[in-house]
Amino acid sequence: MAGRIVEVGKSLHARGWAPATSGNFSARLADGSIAITVSGAHKGKLEADDIMRLDPNGSPLEDKKPSAEAALHVQIYKAHPKARAILHVHSVPGVALSRVIKGDELVLEGYEMLKVFPGITTHETRLSLPLVDNSQDMDDITSALSSRLKDVPAYIIRNHGFYVWAESMSQAENLVEGLDHLLQCEIETRRISQ
Amino acid sequence: MAGRIVEVGKSLHARGWAPATSGNFSARLADGSIAITVSGAHKGKLEADDIMRLDPNGSPLEDKKPSAEAALHVQIYKAHPKARAILHVHSVPGVALSRVIKGDELVLEGYEMLKVFPGITTHETRLSLPLVDNSQDMDDITSALSSRLKDVPAYIIRNHGFYVWAESMSQAENLVEGLDHLLQCEIETRRISQ
Amino acid sequence: MAGRIVEVGKSLHARGWAPATSGNFSARLADGSIAITVSGAHKGKLEADDIMRLDPNGSPLEDKKPSAEAALHVQIYKAHPKARAILHVHSVPGVALSRVIKGDELVLEGYEMLKVFPGITTHETRLSLPLVDNSQDMDDITSALSSRLKDVPAYIIRNHGFYVWAESMSQAENLVEGLDHLLQCEIETRRISQ
Amino acid sequence: MAGRIVEVGKSLHARGWAPATSGNFSARLADGSIAITVSGAHKGKLEADDIMRLDPNGSPLEDKKPSAEAALHVQIYKAHPKARAILHVHSVPGVALSRVIKGDELVLEGYEMLKVFPGITTHETRLSLPLVDNSQDMDDITSALSSRLKDVPAYIIRNHGFYVWAESMSQAENLVEGLDHLLQCEIETRRISQ
């Protein structure tokens, strides 16, 4: 799994989704532990040593420092028992939209690409993704999300980026591609709608 | 042909035109059957097994599930006897333009790049491409297009993407490049025209 | 030289500057003849056979069909005796700007990147590039440019693309990069200036 | 170190940040001398010979011509004793923003990505980067910056590009990625805020 996360890091970084040392990725292993990127590693240049294990509550199982956002991964795995992979990336359209949209949701409606999300079978869907304020205290974010995670496939942190999760790493990668495409379409539409 | 489609998939995905498992590609073989991508495959990671054969009416000739949009390919091959390749991609400018343009046509006028389409020999052309609403029922889309396909080289499905076809796979790839370029020019022009 | 042009084609196509079969490139050889891309070749997939020779007046020296825009290359070589390479590319910001700018010039002012052009040593420059209407008759374009080519390093054809020339192929490639950068800056500035 | 700078040049050029022969990069060596790119070299095609040494005051230690902006590197190394690498790139959003923002600062506020800069630990930061006018006389630029460099991690030259510095070349590369991401977010936000 470390090798798979290293490979995903290269791919996501190459697409511009993990600039500098931003972004963080994890997988839930068969024994329920979590393999997650360590704090501060450049995601396009990960090595096996940059992946470490946590228990299901987020306690390190190795003497390394996990991603500062590990608590967000822990929360998602608890809310979504089938999730086996989580990817957090920094998306320019996502950040820009989050700066102009007030309120706590980002709505995507009518797009065929919404079908990338599990359970969505038609473009005639109004998908409301939680849009929560950023904080350096992960408790603020987990609190804001605590009652909202169950029925959504992703969320956006204002001025920061988005989180997606899925039953496999490949499917999680698809969600990153799909959601970024949707956010690009949304922002392009807004630009020519003014 | 399977190998050629696999290669085209990698190329189109690398350009951002087939995010997640979107997009679908086909070729008409010498015996009139259709080789098409199966349902749900990631187009940037196709393998020979992800290509299957259909008869000219769209009935599977193998025990696999064809692209959900196979009926659209069948319709195009019947309307255009010379077409031997069809590519369907998701283009961000295409989706954005389709969200702001009301009505059933997307007009491209005055561009030198219009000459990428067969039969167009001058930029002094007003090309009207069918712009049809999306539907999860392919019958809705084929009905909307039934009287409109004959004299056009491409069409756009609102909130979804576009279809191009050509006498060879290489020419179809050229049409994807050319139409996406035109849509980018159209959207960039609109942005600075406001 | 054929090999060099083939290589340049791959590079320019990979950057999105020669979609479909658009674009055309040439070099002036030591004997004064011109090596130019043939008509209709995809510039990202050139082979040595796709490069042919013309005499200085544009008459083919081989039994092949030269680029439809060969006359424009001939005109530039005559106007600029030191030029040894000409590159014509399709640039999205160039096309979009040409659609909104009325008149016969595209002005770029104040950019450090203007120094990519020979003879310009300061950003405190107002560079006026000829902006001519497109035509399928090369005589229309050469006429529009006839008195204007001498003191400029590039020109733009409305709805089409731009031409640059230089004393070497490498320098011509730099001009493509530099001018496209300038056009991107110009269009980005206009977008946020409205 | 020459090899490292050559490699950084390829990477930054491939990302579109050093078009034509623009951009310049340096590193401070253990003996206090500066290894810097020579004047006029294409930064994506650097060779070891295109890197030369200067003393801490900017005097060449080799018979080559250093980057025209060497004095800016010298000033940064003196103002920031821990800096061991400086990267100057041309960023399209940076140039566009600098053309619309009047005054002498470019403010970035509220972004998680601000944490890429040393000393910034929260998105709840208002970072004011010096925005100085361009000049062909480096004395104009160093004068404008002389009292402003101490507490900032980067600056922007209007109509030109930006400078970042760090304690290692890798960290400097991260700052280029991070600052360009921030500038893209800023410009995208402005576009949909109008």
Coordinates of N, CA and C in Angstrom, one line a residue, chain B residues 6-190:
Chain B
V6 N -7.1 1.6 -27.2 CA -6.4 1.7 -25.9 C -5.4 2.9 -25.9
E7 N -4.7 3.0 -27.0 CA -3.7 4.1 -27.2 C -4.4 5.4 -27.2
V8 N -5.5 5.5 -27.9 CA -6.3 6.8 -28.0 C -6.8 7.2 -26.6
G9 N -7.2 6.2 -25.8 CA -7.7 6.4 -24.5 C -6.7 7.1 -23.6
K10 N -5.5 6.5 -23.7 CA -4.4 7.1 -22.9 C -4.1 8.6 -23.3
S11 N -4.1 8.8 -24.6 CA -3.9 10.1 -25.1 C -5.0 11.1 -24.7
L12 N -6.2 10.8 -24.9 CA -7.3 11.7 -24.6 C -7.4 11.9 -23.1
H13 N -7.1 10.9 -22.3 CA -7.2 11.0 -20.8 C -6.1 12.0 -20.4
A14 N -4.9 11.8 -20.9 CA -3.7 12.7 -20.5 C -4.0 14.1 -20.8
R15 N -4.9 14.4 -21.8 CA -5.2 15.8 -22.2 C -6.4 16.3 -21.3
G16 N -6.9 15.5 -20.4 CA -8.0 15.9 -19.5 C -9.3 15.7 -20.1
W17 N -9.5 15.0 -21.2 CA -10.7 14.9 -21.9 C -11.5 13.6 -21.5
A18 N -11.0 12.8 -20.6 CA -11.8 11.6 -20.2 C -11.5 11.4 -18.7
P19 N -11.9 12.4 -17.8 CA -11.7 12.2 -16.4 C -12.5 11.1 -15.8
A20 N -12.0 10.5 -14.7 CA -12.7 9.4 -14.1 C -13.0 8.3 -15.1
T21 N -14.2 7.8 -15.2 CA -14.4 6.7 -16.2 C -15.3 7.3 -17.4
S22 N -15.2 8.6 -17.5 CA -16.1 9.2 -18.6 C -15.5 9.1 -20.0
G23 N -16.3 9.4 -21.0 CA -15.8 9.3 -22.3 C -16.1 7.9 -22.9
N24 N -16.2 7.7 -24.1 CA -16.3 6.4 -24.8 C -15.9 6.5 -26.2
F25 N -15.3 5.4 -26.7 CA -14.7 5.4 -28.1 C -15.1 4.2 -28.8
S26 N -15.2 4.3 -30.1 CA -15.5 3.1 -30.9 C -14.9 3.3 -32.3
A27 N -14.9 2.1 -33.0 CA -14.5 2.0 -34.4 C -15.4 1.1 -35.1
R28 N -15.6 1.3 -36.4 CA -16.4 0.4 -37.2 C -15.4 -0.5 -37.9
L29 N -15.6 -1.8 -37.8 CA -14.7 -2.7 -38.4 C -15.1 -3.1 -39.8
A30 N -14.2 -3.7 -40.6 CA -14.5 -4.1 -42.0 C -15.8 -4.9 -42.2
D31 N -16.1 -5.7 -41.2 CA -17.4 -6.5 -41.3 C -18.6 -5.7 -40.9
G32 N -18.4 -4.5 -40.6 CA -19.6 -3.7 -40.2 C -19.9 -3.7 -38.7
S33 N -19.2 -4.6 -37.9 CA -19.4 -4.6 -36.5 C -18.7 -3.4 -35.9
I34 N -19.1 -3.1 -34.6 CA -18.5 -2.0 -33.9 C -17.7 -2.5 -32.7
A35 N -16.4 -1.9 -32.6 CA -15.6 -2.2 -31.5 C -15.8 -1.0 -30.6
I36 N -16.2 -1.2 -29.3 CA -16.5 -0.1 -28.4 C -16.0 -0.4 -27.0
T37 N -15.7 0.7 -26.3 CA -15.2 0.6 -24.9 C -16.4 0.1 -24.1
V38 N -16.0 -0.8 -23.1 CA -17.1 -1.3 -22.2 C -17.5 -0.3 -21.2
S39 N -18.6 -0.6 -20.6 CA -19.1 0.4 -19.6 C -18.2 0.4 -18.3
G40 N -18.0 1.7 -17.8 CA -17.3 1.8 -16.6 C -15.8 1.7 -16.6
A41 N -15.2 1.5 -17.7 CA -13.7 1.4 -17.7 C -13.1 2.8 -17.7
H42 N -11.9 2.9 -17.0 CA -11.2 4.2 -17.0 C -10.5 4.3 -18.3
K43 N -10.8 5.4 -19.1 CA -10.3 5.4 -20.4 C -8.8 5.6 -20.5
G44 N -8.2 6.1 -19.5 CA -6.7 6.3 -19.5 C -6.0 5.0 -19.2
K45 N -6.7 4.0 -18.8 CA -6.1 2.7 -18.3 C -6.7 1.5 -19.0
L46 N -7.2 1.7 -20.2 CA -7.8 0.6 -20.9 C -6.9 -0.6 -21.2
E47 N -7.5 -1.7 -21.2 CA -6.8 -2.9 -21.7 C -7.6 -3.5 -22.8
A48 N -7.0 -4.4 -23.6 CA -7.7 -5.0 -24.7 C -9.0 -5.6 -24.3
D49 N -9.1 -6.2 -23.1 CA -10.4 -6.7 -22.6 C -11.5 -5.7 -22.4
D50 N -11.1 -4.4 -22.4 CA -12.1 -3.4 -22.2 C -12.7 -2.9 -23.5
I51 N -12.4 -3.6 -24.6 CA -13.0 -3.3 -25.8 C -13.8 -4.5 -26.2
M52 N -15.0 -4.2 -26.7 CA -15.9 -5.4 -27.0 C -16.6 -5.1 -28.4
R53 N -17.2 -6.1 -29.0 CA -17.8 -5.9 -30.3 C -19.3 -5.9 -30.2
L54 N -19.9 -5.1 -31.0 CA -21.4 -5.0 -31.1 C -21.7 -5.2 -32.6
D55 N -23.0 -5.7 -32.9 CA -23.4 -5.7 -34.3 C -23.8 -4.3 -34.7
P56 N -24.1 -4.1 -36.0 CA -24.4 -2.7 -36.4 C -25.7 -2.1 -35.7
N57 N -26.5 -2.9 -35.1 CA -27.7 -2.4 -34.4 C -27.4 -2.2 -32.9
G58 N -26.2 -2.5 -32.5 CA -25.8 -2.3 -31.1 C -26.0 -3.5 -30.2
S59 N -26.3 -4.7 -30.8 CA -26.4 -5.9 -29.9 C -25.0 -6.4 -29.6
P60 N -24.8 -6.7 -28.4 CA -23.4 -7.2 -28.0 C -23.1 -8.5 -28.7
L61 N -21.9 -8.7 -29.2 CA -21.4 -9.9 -29.8 C -20.5 -10.7 -28.8
E62 N -20.4 -10.1 -27.6 CA -19.6 -10.7 -26.5 C -20.4 -10.6 -25.2
D63 N -20.0 -11.4 -24.3 CA -20.7 -11.4 -23.0 C -20.1 -10.3 -22.1
K64 N -20.2 -9.1 -22.5 CA -19.7 -7.9 -21.7 C -20.7 -6.8 -21.8
K65 N -20.5 -5.8 -21.0 CA -21.5 -4.7 -21.0 C -20.9 -3.5 -21.7
P66 N -21.5 -3.1 -22.8 CA -21.0 -2.0 -23.6 C -21.2 -0.7 -22.9
S67 N -20.5 0.3 -23.4 CA -20.7 1.7 -22.9 C -22.2 2.0 -22.9
A68 N -22.7 2.7 -21.8 CA -24.1 3.1 -21.7 C -24.6 3.9 -22.9
E69 N -23.6 4.5 -23.6 CA -24.0 5.4 -24.7 C -23.8 4.7 -26.1
A70 N -23.8 3.4 -26.1 CA -23.6 2.6 -27.3 C -24.6 3.0 -28.4
A71 N -25.8 3.3 -28.0 CA -26.9 3.6 -29.0 C -26.5 4.9 -29.7
L72 N -25.8 5.8 -29.1 CA -25.4 7.0 -29.8 C -24.4 6.7 -30.9
H73 N -23.5 5.8 -30.6 CA -22.5 5.4 -31.6 C -23.2 4.7 -32.8
V74 N -24.2 3.8 -32.5 CA -24.9 3.1 -33.5 C -25.6 4.1 -34.4
Q75 N -26.2 5.1 -33.8 CA -27.0 6.1 -34.6 C -26.0 6.9 -35.5
I76 N -24.9 7.2 -35.0 CA -23.9 8.0 -35.9 C -23.4 7.2 -37.0
Y77 N -23.1 5.9 -36.8 CA -22.6 5.0 -37.9 C -23.7 4.9 -39.0
K78 N -25.0 4.8 -38.5 CA -26.0 4.7 -39.5 C -26.2 6.0 -40.3
A79 N -26.1 7.1 -39.6 CA -26.3 8.4 -40.3 C -25.1 8.8 -41.2
H80 N -24.0 8.3 -40.9 CA -22.7 8.6 -41.6 C -22.0 7.3 -42.1
P81 N -22.4 6.8 -43.3 CA -21.9 5.5 -43.8 C -20.3 5.5 -43.9
K82 N -19.7 6.7 -44.0 CA -18.3 6.7 -44.2 C -17.5 6.7 -42.9
A83 N -18.2 7.0 -41.8 CA -17.6 7.1 -40.5 C -17.0 5.8 -40.1
R84 N -15.8 5.8 -39.6 CA -15.2 4.5 -39.1 C -14.7 4.7 -37.7
A85 N -14.8 5.9 -37.1 CA -14.4 6.1 -35.7 C -15.2 7.1 -35.1
I86 N -15.5 6.9 -33.8 CA -16.3 7.9 -33.0 C -15.6 8.1 -31.7
L87 N -15.5 9.4 -31.3 CA -14.9 9.7 -30.0 C -15.8 10.6 -29.2
H88 N -16.1 10.2 -28.0 CA -16.9 11.1 -27.1 C -16.1 11.5 -25.9
V89 N -15.9 12.8 -25.7 CA -15.1 13.3 -24.6 C -15.9 14.3 -23.8
H90 N -15.3 14.5 -22.6 CA -15.9 15.6 -21.7 C -14.9 16.8 -21.7
S91 N -15.4 17.9 -22.2 CA -14.6 19.1 -22.4 C -15.1 20.2 -21.5
V92 N -14.3 20.7 -20.6 CA -14.7 21.7 -19.7 C -15.4 22.9 -20.4
P93 N -14.7 23.6 -21.4 CA -15.3 24.7 -22.1 C -16.6 24.3 -22.7
G94 N -16.7 23.0 -23.3 CA -18.0 22.6 -23.9 C -19.1 22.5 -22.9
V95 N -18.8 22.0 -21.7 CA -19.9 21.9 -20.7 C -20.3 23.3 -20.2
A96 N -19.3 24.2 -20.0 CA -19.6 25.5 -19.5 C -20.5 26.3 -20.5
L97 N -20.0 26.3 -21.8 CA -20.8 26.9 -22.9 C -22.2 26.4 -22.9
S98 N -22.4 25.1 -22.8 CA -23.7 24.5 -22.9 C -24.6 24.9 -21.8
R99 N -24.0 25.3 -20.7 CA -24.8 25.8 -19.6 C -25.4 27.2 -19.7
V100 N -24.7 28.0 -20.5 CA -25.1 29.4 -20.7 C -25.9 29.6 -22.0
I101 N -25.6 28.7 -23.0 CA -26.3 28.9 -24.3 C -27.7 28.2 -24.2
K102 N -28.7 29.0 -24.3 CA -30.0 28.4 -24.3 C -30.3 27.9 -25.8
G103 N -31.3 27.1 -26.0 CA -31.6 26.7 -27.4 C -30.9 25.5 -27.8
D104 N -31.0 25.1 -29.0 CA -30.5 23.8 -29.4 C -29.4 23.8 -30.4
E105 N -28.6 24.9 -30.4 CA -27.4 24.9 -31.3 C -26.3 25.7 -30.6
L106 N -25.1 25.2 -30.9 CA -23.9 26.0 -30.5 C -23.2 26.4 -31.8
V107 N -23.1 27.7 -32.0 CA -22.6 28.3 -33.2 C -21.2 28.7 -33.1
L108 N -20.4 28.2 -34.0 CA -18.9 28.6 -34.1 C -18.7 29.3 -35.5
E109 N -18.3 30.5 -35.4 CA -18.2 31.3 -36.7 C -16.9 32.1 -36.8
G110 N -16.3 32.0 -38.0 CA -15.2 32.8 -38.3 C -13.8 32.3 -38.0
Y111 N -13.8 31.1 -37.4 CA -12.5 30.6 -37.0 C -11.8 29.8 -38.1
E112 N -10.5 30.0 -38.2 CA -9.7 29.2 -39.2 C -9.8 27.7 -38.8
M113 N -9.8 27.4 -37.5 CA -9.9 26.0 -37.0 C -11.1 25.3 -37.5
L114 N -12.2 26.0 -38.0 CA -13.3 25.3 -38.5 C -13.0 24.3 -39.6
K115 N -11.9 24.6 -40.3 CA -11.4 23.8 -41.4 C -11.0 22.4 -41.0
V116 N -11.0 22.1 -39.7 CA -10.6 20.8 -39.3 C -11.8 19.8 -39.6
F117 N -13.0 20.4 -39.8 CA -14.1 19.6 -40.1 C -14.2 19.3 -41.6
P118 N -14.5 18.1 -42.0 CA -14.6 17.8 -43.4 C -15.6 18.6 -44.1
G119 N -15.3 19.1 -45.3 CA -16.2 19.9 -46.1 C -16.1 21.4 -45.9
I120 N -15.4 21.7 -44.8 CA -15.3 23.2 -44.5 C -13.9 23.6 -45.0
T121 N -14.0 24.6 -46.0 CA -12.7 25.0 -46.6 C -12.4 26.4 -46.3
T122 N -13.2 27.1 -45.6 CA -12.9 28.5 -45.3 C -13.4 28.9 -43.9
H123 N -12.7 29.8 -43.3 CA -13.0 30.3 -42.0 C -14.3 31.1 -42.0
E124 N -14.7 31.5 -43.3 CA -15.9 32.3 -43.4 C -17.1 31.4 -43.4
T125 N -17.2 30.7 -42.3 CA -18.2 29.7 -42.2 C -19.0 29.9 -40.9
R126 N -20.3 29.7 -40.9 CA -21.0 29.7 -39.7 C -21.5 28.2 -39.4
L127 N -20.8 27.6 -38.5 CA -21.1 26.2 -38.2 C -22.0 26.1 -37.0
S128 N -23.2 25.4 -37.3 CA -24.1 25.3 -36.2 C -24.1 23.8 -35.8
L129 N -23.7 23.6 -34.6 CA -23.6 22.2 -34.0 C -24.8 21.9 -33.2
P130 N -25.5 20.8 -33.4 CA -26.6 20.5 -32.5 C -26.2 20.5 -31.0
L131 N -27.0 21.1 -30.2 CA -26.8 21.1 -28.7 C -28.0 20.5 -28.1
V132 N -27.9 19.3 -27.7 CA -29.1 18.6 -27.2 C -29.0 18.4 -25.7
D133 N -30.2 18.4 -25.0 CA -30.2 18.1 -23.6 C -29.7 16.7 -23.3
N134 N -29.1 16.6 -22.1 CA -28.6 15.3 -21.7 C -29.8 14.5 -21.2
S135 N -29.7 13.1 -21.2 CA -30.7 12.3 -20.7 C -30.1 10.9 -20.3
Q136 N -30.6 10.2 -19.3 CA -30.1 8.9 -19.0 C -30.7 7.9 -19.9
D137 N -31.8 8.3 -20.7 CA -32.4 7.4 -21.7 C -31.9 7.8 -23.0
M138 N -31.1 6.9 -23.6 CA -30.5 7.2 -24.9 C -31.5 7.5 -26.0
D139 N -32.7 7.0 -25.8 CA -33.8 7.2 -26.8 C -34.1 8.7 -26.9
D140 N -34.0 9.4 -25.8 CA -34.3 10.9 -25.7 C -33.3 11.6 -26.6
I141 N -32.0 11.2 -26.5 CA -31.0 11.8 -27.2 C -31.0 11.5 -28.7
T142 N -31.2 10.2 -29.0 CA -31.2 9.8 -30.4 C -32.5 10.5 -31.1
S143 N -33.6 10.6 -30.4 CA -34.7 11.3 -31.0 C -34.4 12.7 -31.3
A144 N -33.8 13.4 -30.3 CA -33.5 14.8 -30.5 C -32.6 15.0 -31.7
L145 N -31.8 14.0 -32.0 CA -30.8 14.2 -33.0 C -31.2 13.6 -34.4
S146 N -32.3 12.8 -34.4 CA -32.6 12.0 -35.5 C -32.7 12.7 -36.9
S147 N -33.2 14.0 -36.9 CA -33.2 14.7 -38.2 C -32.1 15.7 -38.3
R148 N -31.2 15.6 -37.4 CA -30.1 16.7 -37.4 C -28.7 16.2 -37.6
L149 N -28.6 14.9 -37.7 CA -27.2 14.4 -37.8 C -26.6 14.4 -39.1
K150 N -27.4 14.4 -40.2 CA -26.9 14.2 -41.5 C -25.8 15.1 -42.0
D151 N -26.0 16.4 -41.7 CA -25.1 17.4 -42.3 C -24.1 18.0 -41.3
V152 N -24.0 17.4 -40.1 CA -23.1 18.0 -39.2 C -21.9 17.0 -38.9
P153 N -20.8 17.5 -38.4 CA -19.7 16.6 -38.1 C -19.5 16.4 -36.6
A154 N -20.4 16.9 -35.8 CA -20.2 16.7 -34.4 C -21.4 17.2 -33.7
Y155 N -21.6 16.9 -32.4 CA -22.7 17.5 -31.6 C -22.3 17.5 -30.2
I156 N -23.1 18.3 -29.4 CA -22.8 18.6 -28.0 C -24.0 18.2 -27.2
I157 N -23.7 17.5 -26.1 CA -24.8 17.1 -25.2 C -24.6 18.1 -24.0
R158 N -25.6 18.8 -23.7 CA -25.6 19.8 -22.6 C -25.2 19.2 -21.3
N159 N -24.3 19.9 -20.6 CA -23.8 19.5 -19.3 C -23.0 18.2 -19.3
H160 N -22.6 17.8 -20.5 CA -22.0 16.4 -20.6 C -20.7 16.5 -21.4
G161 N -20.8 16.6 -22.7 CA -19.6 16.6 -23.5 C -19.9 16.6 -25.0
F162 N -19.0 16.2 -25.8 CA -19.3 16.2 -27.2 C -18.9 14.9 -27.9
Y163 N -19.5 14.7 -29.1 CA -19.2 13.6 -30.0 C -18.7 14.1 -31.3
V164 N -17.6 13.4 -31.7 CA -17.1 13.7 -33.1 C -16.9 12.3 -33.8
W165 N -16.9 12.3 -35.1 CA -16.7 11.1 -35.9 C -16.0 11.4 -37.1
A166 N -15.3 10.4 -37.7 CA -14.5 10.6 -38.9 C -14.2 9.3 -39.6
E167 N -13.6 9.4 -40.7 CA -13.3 8.2 -41.6 C -12.1 7.4 -41.1
S168 N -11.4 7.9 -40.1 CA -10.3 7.2 -39.5 C -10.2 7.6 -38.0
M169 N -9.5 6.8 -37.2 CA -9.3 7.1 -35.8 C -8.4 8.4 -35.7
S170 N -7.4 8.4 -36.5 CA -6.5 9.6 -36.5 C -7.3 10.9 -36.8
Q171 N -8.1 10.8 -37.8 CA -8.9 12.0 -38.1 C -9.9 12.4 -37.0
A172 N -10.4 11.3 -36.3 CA -11.3 11.6 -35.2 C -10.6 12.3 -34.1
E173 N -9.3 11.8 -33.8 CA -8.5 12.5 -32.8 C -8.3 14.0 -33.2
N174 N -8.0 14.2 -34.4 CA -7.8 15.6 -34.9 C -9.1 16.4 -34.6
L175 N -10.3 15.8 -34.8 CA -11.5 16.6 -34.5 C -11.7 16.9 -33.0
V176 N -11.2 16.0 -32.2 CA -11.3 16.3 -30.7 C -10.4 17.5 -30.4
E177 N -9.2 17.4 -30.9 CA -8.3 18.6 -30.7 C -8.8 19.8 -31.2
G178 N -9.3 19.8 -32.5 CA -9.8 21.0 -33.1 C -11.1 21.5 -32.5
L179 N -12.0 20.7 -32.1 CA -13.3 21.2 -31.5 C -13.0 21.7 -30.1
D180 N -12.1 21.1 -29.4 CA -11.8 21.6 -28.0 C -11.1 22.9 -28.1
H181 N -10.2 23.1 -29.1 CA -9.6 24.4 -29.4 C -10.6 25.4 -29.7
L182 N -11.6 25.1 -30.5 CA -12.6 26.1 -30.9 C -13.4 26.5 -29.7
L183 N -13.8 25.5 -28.8 CA -14.6 25.8 -27.7 C -13.8 26.6 -26.7
Q184 N -12.5 26.4 -26.6 CA -11.7 27.2 -25.7 C -11.6 28.6 -26.2
C185 N -11.4 28.8 -27.5 CA -11.4 30.1 -28.1 C -12.8 30.8 -27.9
E186 N -13.8 30.1 -28.0 CA -15.2 30.7 -27.9 C -15.4 31.2 -26.4
I187 N -15.0 30.4 -25.5 CA -15.2 30.7 -24.1 C -14.2 31.9 -23.7
E188 N -13.0 31.9 -24.2 CA -12.1 32.9 -23.8 C -12.6 34.3 -24.4
T189 N -13.1 34.2 -25.6 CA -13.6 35.4 -26.2 C -14.8 36.0 -25.4
R190 N -15.7 35.1 -25.0 CA -16.9 35.5 -24.2 C -16.4 36.2 -22.9

